[in-house]
């Protein structure tokens, strides 16, 4: 992997990640851009104890542009985009309309491929491996910023999710705090550790799932399963079999196997609704979210250290059946109590049925 860092016309950082060591990235951003001005502010909710990012400047962000005006495609002739070069393998840049900025953290965009009409599931294993290297490198770099406590790499896919740019891409949020979802996991891990005399909660969950009926696919170093208490109609958790706290902890064997396992999982998601339900092969909308241990102090989680956390990816779709979405209505949105219409065992069975030949 070759990494080349440069600056856009408004001062934002852009980084090329190339498969070839002889790649030259010297194109300059020719757009007449003013310096980016953001109004991001973190406010803490005194009742719930969580934090909300107030970012009014995002109202003006790019919204469903035509394909020939996509800001994530390479620049070509007089059509100038966020990527100055005429091609790229993987590129990461600071978001022009960030939810978090300055002392409130940082937001980055990750473009998986220059092919506007592709998807992550259509990448080659070599390309997917390069994305993994980019995620890992950004996790490392962002963890050293004084305002950053947790790094979150994720992909939103599909208009149903709310994606406003159709080019295959993901994002990285670098939070100045430990997110509420991660805090819940850490508290559960602390309680389990105390009650069992030191047993690791993530290890216990993984051991139970490996022995059960909800495993979707398994490799030598990774396993994907539908969790016992899945919140979403089709939800899969992907774990490395050797517990590590973050992407930096993966060994070479796990890195090498990851693209094959993850690409197969994404391709199965696109086949869930293919047979007998009239969806006609429409791409499945999903969210893919990496959960990593915070880089800040964990004193509030009694007895838990970073190494107790288990890196894993959670992949889920908001589609519950052909042409029907799972909406977060009264119980989910009002009380955070999910109601799942698809039994996890049936979801796992379906994801095994659609294995590629």
Tab-separated table of C-alpha atoms in Angstrom:
chain	number	residue	atom	x	y	z
A	1	UNK	CA	0.000	0.000	0.000
A	2	UNK	CA	1.214	3.505	-0.876
A	3	UNK	CA	-0.156	6.491	1.035
A	4	UNK	CA	-0.047	10.026	-0.356
A	5	UNK	CA	-1.344	12.998	1.627
A	6	UNK	CA	-2.257	16.322	0.032
A	7	UNK	CA	-4.529	19.335	0.598
A	8	UNK	CA	-7.682	20.490	-1.140
A	9	UNK	CA	-8.169	24.117	-2.181
A	10	UNK	CA	-9.916	25.000	1.076
A	11	UNK	CA	-7.228	23.407	3.251
A	12	UNK	CA	-8.902	20.086	4.019
A	13	UNK	CA	-6.682	16.995	4.043
A	14	UNK	CA	-7.048	14.359	1.304
A	15	UNK	CA	-5.220	11.025	1.304
A	16	UNK	CA	-4.772	8.564	-1.572
A	17	UNK	CA	-4.313	4.877	-0.747
A	18	UNK	CA	-2.888	2.985	-3.730
A	19	UNK	CA	-2.296	-0.672	-4.460
A	20	UNK	CA	0.780	0.176	-6.583
A	21	UNK	CA	3.890	1.625	-4.989
A	22	UNK	CA	4.739	3.572	-8.156
A	23	UNK	CA	1.490	5.563	-8.211
A	24	UNK	CA	2.062	9.325	-8.502
A	25	UNK	CA	-0.538	11.649	-6.957
A	26	UNK	CA	0.439	15.242	-7.741
A	27	UNK	CA	-2.822	16.668	-9.146
A	28	UNK	CA	-3.889	19.933	-7.508
A	29	UNK	CA	-7.397	21.025	-6.587
A	30	UNK	CA	-8.292	23.716	-9.172
A	31	UNK	CA	-11.613	24.741	-7.601
A	32	UNK	CA	-11.966	28.309	-6.226
A	33	UNK	CA	-13.011	27.208	-2.740
A	34	UNK	CA	-13.167	29.389	0.344
A	35	UNK	CA	-11.963	27.995	3.652
A	36	UNK	CA	-14.516	25.673	5.215
A	37	UNK	CA	-16.570	27.242	8.014
A	38	UNK	CA	-18.329	24.895	10.436
A	39	UNK	CA	-20.593	25.484	13.410
A	40	UNK	CA	-20.406	22.057	15.032
A	41	UNK	CA	-21.165	22.063	18.750
A	42	UNK	CA	-21.500	19.196	21.253
A	43	UNK	CA	-24.311	19.538	23.799
A	44	UNK	CA	-24.832	17.088	26.639
A	45	UNK	CA	-28.358	15.944	27.536
A	46	UNK	CA	-28.617	16.237	31.358
A	47	UNK	CA	-31.435	13.666	31.580
A	48	UNK	CA	-30.071	10.897	29.358
A	49	UNK	CA	-26.397	11.671	29.901
A	50	UNK	CA	-25.596	11.406	26.175
A	51	UNK	CA	-24.292	13.990	23.729
A	52	UNK	CA	-25.828	15.595	20.648
A	53	UNK	CA	-23.911	17.260	17.807
A	54	UNK	CA	-25.539	20.506	16.680
A	55	UNK	CA	-24.356	21.168	13.107
A	56	UNK	CA	-26.597	23.656	11.314
A	57	UNK	CA	-24.108	24.170	8.459
A	58	UNK	CA	-24.980	20.671	7.181
A	59	UNK	CA	-28.299	21.960	5.827
A	60	UNK	CA	-26.426	23.132	2.735
A	61	UNK	CA	-24.643	19.859	1.941
A	62	UNK	CA	-24.801	18.248	-1.509
A	63	UNK	CA	-28.072	16.372	-2.009
A	64	UNK	CA	-28.628	13.671	-4.659
A	65	UNK	CA	-26.624	15.250	-7.495
A	66	UNK	CA	-26.846	13.697	-11.004
A	67	UNK	CA	-24.158	11.113	-11.760
A	68	UNK	CA	-22.210	13.507	-13.993
A	69	UNK	CA	-21.916	15.958	-11.084
A	70	UNK	CA	-20.941	13.440	-8.398
A	71	UNK	CA	-18.354	15.047	-6.065
A	72	UNK	CA	-16.823	11.646	-5.240
A	73	UNK	CA	-15.901	10.667	-8.794
A	74	UNK	CA	-12.407	11.565	-10.039
A	75	UNK	CA	-11.976	14.944	-11.690
A	76	UNK	CA	-12.141	14.877	-15.481
A	77	UNK	CA	-11.315	17.839	-17.706
A	78	UNK	CA	-13.345	20.846	-16.560
A	79	UNK	CA	-15.554	18.731	-14.267
A	80	UNK	CA	-13.834	19.206	-10.928
A	81	UNK	CA	-14.704	17.131	-7.862
A	82	UNK	CA	-13.479	16.518	-4.327
A	83	UNK	CA	-10.796	14.237	-5.810
A	84	UNK	CA	-8.334	16.242	-7.950
A	85	UNK	CA	-6.796	13.225	-9.708
A	86	UNK	CA	-8.330	11.510	-12.756
A	87	UNK	CA	-8.348	8.114	-11.015
A	88	UNK	CA	-7.886	6.519	-7.608
A	89	UNK	CA	-7.982	3.202	-5.754
A	90	UNK	CA	-9.164	4.368	-2.312
A	91	UNK	CA	-9.272	7.958	-1.130
A	92	UNK	CA	-10.048	9.573	2.227
A	93	UNK	CA	-10.707	13.249	2.817
A	94	UNK	CA	-12.074	15.587	5.461
A	95	UNK	CA	-15.823	16.061	5.064
A	96	UNK	CA	-16.758	19.466	3.659
A	97	UNK	CA	-19.928	19.422	5.797
A	98	UNK	CA	-18.766	17.679	8.995
A	99	UNK	CA	-20.993	16.785	11.933
A	100	UNK	CA	-17.896	17.007	14.148
A	101	UNK	CA	-15.012	19.444	13.752
A	102	UNK	CA	-12.212	21.096	15.719
A	103	UNK	CA	-12.502	20.435	19.442
A	104	UNK	CA	-15.696	18.474	18.695
A	105	UNK	CA	-13.858	15.794	16.727
A	106	UNK	CA	-13.464	15.107	13.020
A	107	UNK	CA	-15.435	13.586	10.117
A	108	UNK	CA	-13.899	11.972	7.042
A	109	UNK	CA	-15.257	10.465	3.820
A	110	UNK	CA	-13.866	7.141	2.514
A	111	UNK	CA	-14.342	6.484	-1.220
A	112	UNK	CA	-14.021	2.732	-1.813
A	113	UNK	CA	-13.536	2.885	-5.593
A	114	UNK	CA	-13.565	5.410	-8.434
A	115	UNK	CA	-16.342	3.404	-10.160
A	116	UNK	CA	-19.539	5.392	-9.547
A	117	UNK	CA	-21.819	2.440	-10.356
A	118	UNK	CA	-20.078	-0.170	-8.205
A	119	UNK	CA	-20.732	-1.220	-4.611
A	120	UNK	CA	-18.497	-2.514	-1.834
A	121	UNK	CA	-19.765	-6.042	-2.473
A	122	UNK	CA	-18.520	-5.821	-6.062
A	123	UNK	CA	-14.930	-4.984	-5.111
A	124	UNK	CA	-12.153	-7.503	-5.604
A	125	UNK	CA	-10.547	-9.027	-2.521
A	126	UNK	CA	-7.461	-6.901	-3.209
A	127	UNK	CA	-9.555	-3.717	-3.298
A	128	UNK	CA	-11.461	-4.655	-0.128
A	129	UNK	CA	-8.155	-5.365	1.585
A	130	UNK	CA	-6.970	-1.868	0.677
A	131	UNK	CA	-10.099	-0.369	2.258
A	132	UNK	CA	-9.314	-2.321	5.427
A	133	UNK	CA	-5.801	-0.857	5.408
A	134	UNK	CA	-7.241	2.637	4.998
A	135	UNK	CA	-9.671	2.116	7.909
A	136	UNK	CA	-6.787	0.872	10.047
A	137	UNK	CA	-4.469	3.718	9.129
A	138	UNK	CA	-7.132	6.368	9.804
A	139	UNK	CA	-7.990	4.746	13.145
A	140	UNK	CA	-4.334	5.014	14.120
A	141	UNK	CA	-3.896	8.607	12.917
A	142	UNK	CA	-7.142	9.934	14.379
A	143	UNK	CA	-6.545	8.265	17.748
A	144	UNK	CA	-3.593	10.616	18.257
A	145	UNK	CA	-5.638	13.803	17.915
A	146	UNK	CA	-6.088	15.399	21.360
A	147	UNK	CA	-9.841	15.898	20.819
A	148	UNK	CA	-10.550	12.284	19.810
A	149	UNK	CA	-11.640	9.521	22.191
A	150	UNK	CA	-13.308	7.005	19.841
A	151	UNK	CA	-13.010	6.235	16.111
A	152	UNK	CA	-16.022	4.889	14.215
A	153	UNK	CA	-15.706	3.578	10.635
A	154	UNK	CA	-19.004	2.869	8.889
A	155	UNK	CA	-20.901	2.652	5.619
A	156	UNK	CA	-24.470	3.778	4.945
A	157	UNK	CA	-25.772	2.157	1.761
A	158	UNK	CA	-29.012	2.951	-0.048
A	159	UNK	CA	-31.481	5.816	-0.362
A	160	UNK	CA	-33.700	4.133	2.241
A	161	UNK	CA	-30.922	4.665	4.803
A	162	UNK	CA	-30.724	8.352	3.909
A	163	UNK	CA	-27.649	8.306	1.663
A	164	UNK	CA	-27.460	11.506	-0.406
A	165	UNK	CA	-24.491	10.540	-2.627
A	166	UNK	CA	-24.821	7.305	-4.593
A	167	UNK	CA	-21.088	6.801	-5.182
A	168	UNK	CA	-19.798	3.832	-3.099
A	169	UNK	CA	-18.373	5.418	0.012
A	170	UNK	CA	-18.342	5.310	3.789
A	171	UNK	CA	-17.431	7.658	6.584
A	172	UNK	CA	-15.264	7.878	9.678
A	173	UNK	CA	-16.387	9.788	12.747
A	174	UNK	CA	-13.793	10.627	15.380
A	175	UNK	CA	-15.738	11.437	18.543
A	176	UNK	CA	-14.479	13.514	21.501
A	177	UNK	CA	-16.278	11.123	23.869
A	178	UNK	CA	-17.164	7.456	24.282
A	179	UNK	CA	-20.389	6.845	22.381
A	180	UNK	CA	-23.486	5.723	24.343
A	181	UNK	CA	-23.677	2.350	22.573
A	182	UNK	CA	-20.062	1.547	23.372
A	183	UNK	CA	-20.539	2.710	26.964
A	184	UNK	CA	-23.432	0.256	27.343
A	185	UNK	CA	-21.235	-2.587	26.085
A	186	UNK	CA	-18.446	-1.629	28.472
A	187	UNK	CA	-20.821	-1.487	31.452
A	188	UNK	CA	-22.222	-4.902	30.540
A	189	UNK	CA	-18.682	-6.243	30.199
A	190	UNK	CA	-17.746	-4.812	33.616
A	191	UNK	CA	-20.808	-6.364	35.283
A	192	UNK	CA	-20.194	-9.744	33.647
A	193	UNK	CA	-16.527	-9.701	34.601
A	194	UNK	CA	-17.377	-9.019	38.243
A	195	UNK	CA	-20.180	-11.578	38.448
A	196	UNK	CA	-18.163	-14.399	36.829
A	197	UNK	CA	-14.864	-13.822	38.565
A	198	UNK	CA	-13.113	-12.411	35.512
A	199	UNK	CA	-14.754	-13.988	32.444
A	200	UNK	CA	-14.801	-11.817	29.327
A	201	UNK	CA	-18.332	-11.073	28.093
A	202	UNK	CA	-17.416	-10.881	24.401
A	203	UNK	CA	-15.629	-14.236	24.600
A	204	UNK	CA	-18.673	-15.765	26.254
A	205	UNK	CA	-21.014	-14.406	23.561
A	206	UNK	CA	-18.765	-15.648	20.768
A	207	UNK	CA	-18.428	-19.107	22.335
A	208	UNK	CA	-22.213	-19.418	22.656
A	209	UNK	CA	-22.849	-18.329	19.079
A	210	UNK	CA	-20.196	-20.645	17.643
A	211	UNK	CA	-21.954	-23.570	19.290
A	212	UNK	CA	-25.454	-22.508	18.185
A	213	UNK	CA	-27.694	-22.338	15.115
A	214	UNK	CA	-27.254	-18.709	14.162
A	215	UNK	CA	-23.813	-18.888	12.507
A	216	UNK	CA	-24.061	-17.563	8.940
A	217	UNK	CA	-20.534	-18.234	7.732
A	218	UNK	CA	-17.218	-19.086	9.326
A	219	UNK	CA	-13.604	-18.910	8.263
A	220	UNK	CA	-10.389	-19.818	10.027
A	221	UNK	CA	-10.059	-16.355	11.594
A	222	UNK	CA	-13.553	-14.790	11.339
A	223	UNK	CA	-17.110	-15.796	12.155
A	224	UNK	CA	-20.403	-14.114	11.218
A	225	UNK	CA	-23.618	-14.791	13.107
A	226	UNK	CA	-27.069	-13.376	13.738
A	227	UNK	CA	-27.086	-12.381	17.426
A	228	UNK	CA	-29.503	-14.000	19.881
A	229	UNK	CA	-31.318	-10.706	20.530
A	230	UNK	CA	-31.038	-9.146	17.059
A	231	UNK	CA	-32.650	-5.706	16.918
A	232	UNK	CA	-33.081	-5.617	13.133
A	233	UNK	CA	-34.866	-8.043	10.747
A	234	UNK	CA	-31.569	-9.100	9.174
A	235	UNK	CA	-28.574	-8.310	11.386
A	236	UNK	CA	-25.179	-10.003	11.349
A	237	UNK	CA	-22.197	-9.515	13.652
A	238	UNK	CA	-18.741	-10.294	12.268
A	239	UNK	CA	-16.013	-11.072	14.825
A	240	UNK	CA	-12.359	-12.025	14.543
A	241	UNK	CA	-11.945	-15.261	16.492
A	242	UNK	CA	-8.963	-13.804	18.331
A	243	UNK	CA	-10.201	-10.933	20.475
A	244	UNK	CA	-8.553	-7.554	19.761
A	245	UNK	CA	-9.773	-4.092	20.855
A	246	UNK	CA	-9.518	-2.355	17.481
A	247	UNK	CA	-8.500	-2.657	13.836
A	248	UNK	CA	-4.876	-2.042	14.736
A	249	UNK	CA	-4.837	-5.305	16.713
A	250	UNK	CA	-5.644	-7.597	13.772
A	251	UNK	CA	-2.802	-9.902	12.782
A	252	UNK	CA	-1.791	-10.570	9.187
A	253	UNK	CA	-3.773	-13.807	8.947
A	254	UNK	CA	-7.014	-12.070	9.971
A	255	UNK	CA	-6.347	-9.178	7.590
A	256	UNK	CA	-5.747	-11.557	4.719
A	257	UNK	CA	-8.957	-13.532	5.305
A	258	UNK	CA	-11.221	-10.559	6.006
A	259	UNK	CA	-11.953	-9.484	2.385
A	260	UNK	CA	-13.165	-12.945	1.352
A	261	UNK	CA	-15.480	-13.308	4.350
A	262	UNK	CA	-16.841	-9.759	4.288
A	263	UNK	CA	-17.470	-9.662	0.538
A	264	UNK	CA	-19.378	-12.949	0.751
A	265	UNK	CA	-21.483	-11.517	3.576
A	266	UNK	CA	-22.343	-8.369	1.595
A	267	UNK	CA	-23.232	-10.414	-1.488
A	268	UNK	CA	-25.567	-12.578	0.576
A	269	UNK	CA	-27.288	-9.453	1.850
A	270	UNK	CA	-28.055	-8.494	-1.745
A	271	UNK	CA	-29.687	-11.898	-2.305
A	272	UNK	CA	-31.886	-12.027	0.815
A	273	UNK	CA	-34.968	-10.746	-1.003
A	274	UNK	CA	-34.239	-12.128	-4.489
A	275	UNK	CA	-36.213	-15.369	-4.563
A	276	UNK	CA	-40.003	-15.467	-4.624
A	277	UNK	CA	-40.542	-12.037	-3.087
A	278	UNK	CA	-40.604	-9.926	-6.238
A	279	UNK	CA	-37.781	-7.577	-5.282
A	280	UNK	CA	-36.107	-8.164	-8.641
A	281	UNK	CA	-32.586	-8.074	-7.283
A	282	UNK	CA	-32.794	-4.516	-5.905
A	283	UNK	CA	-29.708	-3.706	-3.787
A	284	UNK	CA	-30.345	-4.233	-0.096
A	285	UNK	CA	-29.978	-1.042	1.946
A	286	UNK	CA	-27.700	-1.533	4.935
A	287	UNK	CA	-25.516	0.005	7.597
A	288	UNK	CA	-22.112	-1.564	8.262
A	289	UNK	CA	-20.541	-0.364	11.519
A	290	UNK	CA	-17.163	-1.127	13.065
A	291	UNK	CA	-17.170	-1.179	16.870
A	292	UNK	CA	-13.778	-0.379	18.385
A	293	UNK	CA	-12.638	0.266	21.929
A	294	UNK	CA	-12.326	3.937	22.952
A	295	UNK	CA	-8.838	5.379	23.216
A	296	UNK	CA	-9.646	7.409	26.299
A	297	UNK	CA	-9.512	6.382	29.953
A	298	UNK	CA	-12.039	3.749	31.096
A	299	UNK	CA	-12.094	4.452	34.838
A	300	UNK	CA	-15.889	4.797	34.865
A	301	UNK	CA	-16.244	1.169	33.729
A	302	UNK	CA	-15.081	-0.645	36.850
A	303	UNK	CA	-12.412	-3.248	36.203
A	304	UNK	CA	-12.556	-3.026	32.388
A	305	UNK	CA	-9.510	-2.225	30.249
A	306	UNK	CA	-9.265	-1.622	26.493
A	307	UNK	CA	-8.163	-5.183	25.867
A	308	UNK	CA	-11.455	-6.463	27.307
A	309	UNK	CA	-13.358	-4.963	24.385
A	310	UNK	CA	-13.810	-7.021	21.219
A	311	UNK	CA	-13.526	-5.414	17.801
A	312	UNK	CA	-16.468	-6.419	15.639
A	313	UNK	CA	-18.544	-5.258	12.700
A	314	UNK	CA	-22.326	-5.032	12.872
A	315	UNK	CA	-24.147	-5.251	9.537
A	316	UNK	CA	-27.902	-4.774	9.297
A	317	UNK	CA	-30.652	-3.777	6.890
A	318	UNK	CA	-33.786	-1.776	7.607
A	319	UNK	CA	-35.727	-3.841	5.049
A	320	UNK	CA	-37.854	-6.490	6.753
A	321	UNK	CA	-39.328	-8.105	3.632
A	322	UNK	CA	-39.739	-7.323	-0.064
A	323	UNK	CA	-40.816	-3.705	-0.479
A	324	UNK	CA	-41.299	-3.133	3.253
A	325	UNK	CA	-39.026	-1.283	5.650
A	326	UNK	CA	-38.563	-1.582	9.395
A	327	UNK	CA	-39.497	1.823	10.789
A	328	UNK	CA	-38.397	2.986	14.220
A	329	UNK	CA	-41.822	3.896	15.533
A	330	UNK	CA	-43.181	4.544	19.043
A	331	UNK	CA	-41.513	1.763	21.022
A	332	UNK	CA	-38.150	2.005	19.270
A	333	UNK	CA	-37.890	5.790	18.938
A	334	UNK	CA	-39.767	6.704	22.105
A	335	UNK	CA	-38.428	4.084	24.505
A	336	UNK	CA	-35.486	2.464	22.659
A	337	UNK	CA	-37.209	-0.946	22.917
A	338	UNK	CA	-36.874	-2.762	19.607
A	339	UNK	CA	-39.506	-5.146	18.233
A	340	UNK	CA	-38.135	-7.557	15.618
A	341	UNK	CA	-40.536	-9.220	13.169
A	342	UNK	CA	-37.988	-11.783	11.928
A	343	UNK	CA	-36.764	-14.467	14.379
A	344	UNK	CA	-32.938	-14.405	14.462
A	345	UNK	CA	-32.808	-18.155	13.776
A	346	UNK	CA	-34.872	-17.702	10.593
A	347	UNK	CA	-32.710	-14.752	9.504
A	348	UNK	CA	-29.566	-16.877	9.929
A	349	UNK	CA	-31.180	-19.716	7.983
A	350	UNK	CA	-32.067	-17.354	5.133
A	351	UNK	CA	-28.532	-15.962	4.984
A	352	UNK	CA	-27.160	-19.496	4.768
A	353	UNK	CA	-29.606	-20.349	1.987
A	354	UNK	CA	-28.370	-17.543	-0.252
A	355	UNK	CA	-24.724	-18.578	-0.133
A	356	UNK	CA	-22.995	-18.037	-3.478
A	357	UNK	CA	-22.231	-21.076	-5.584
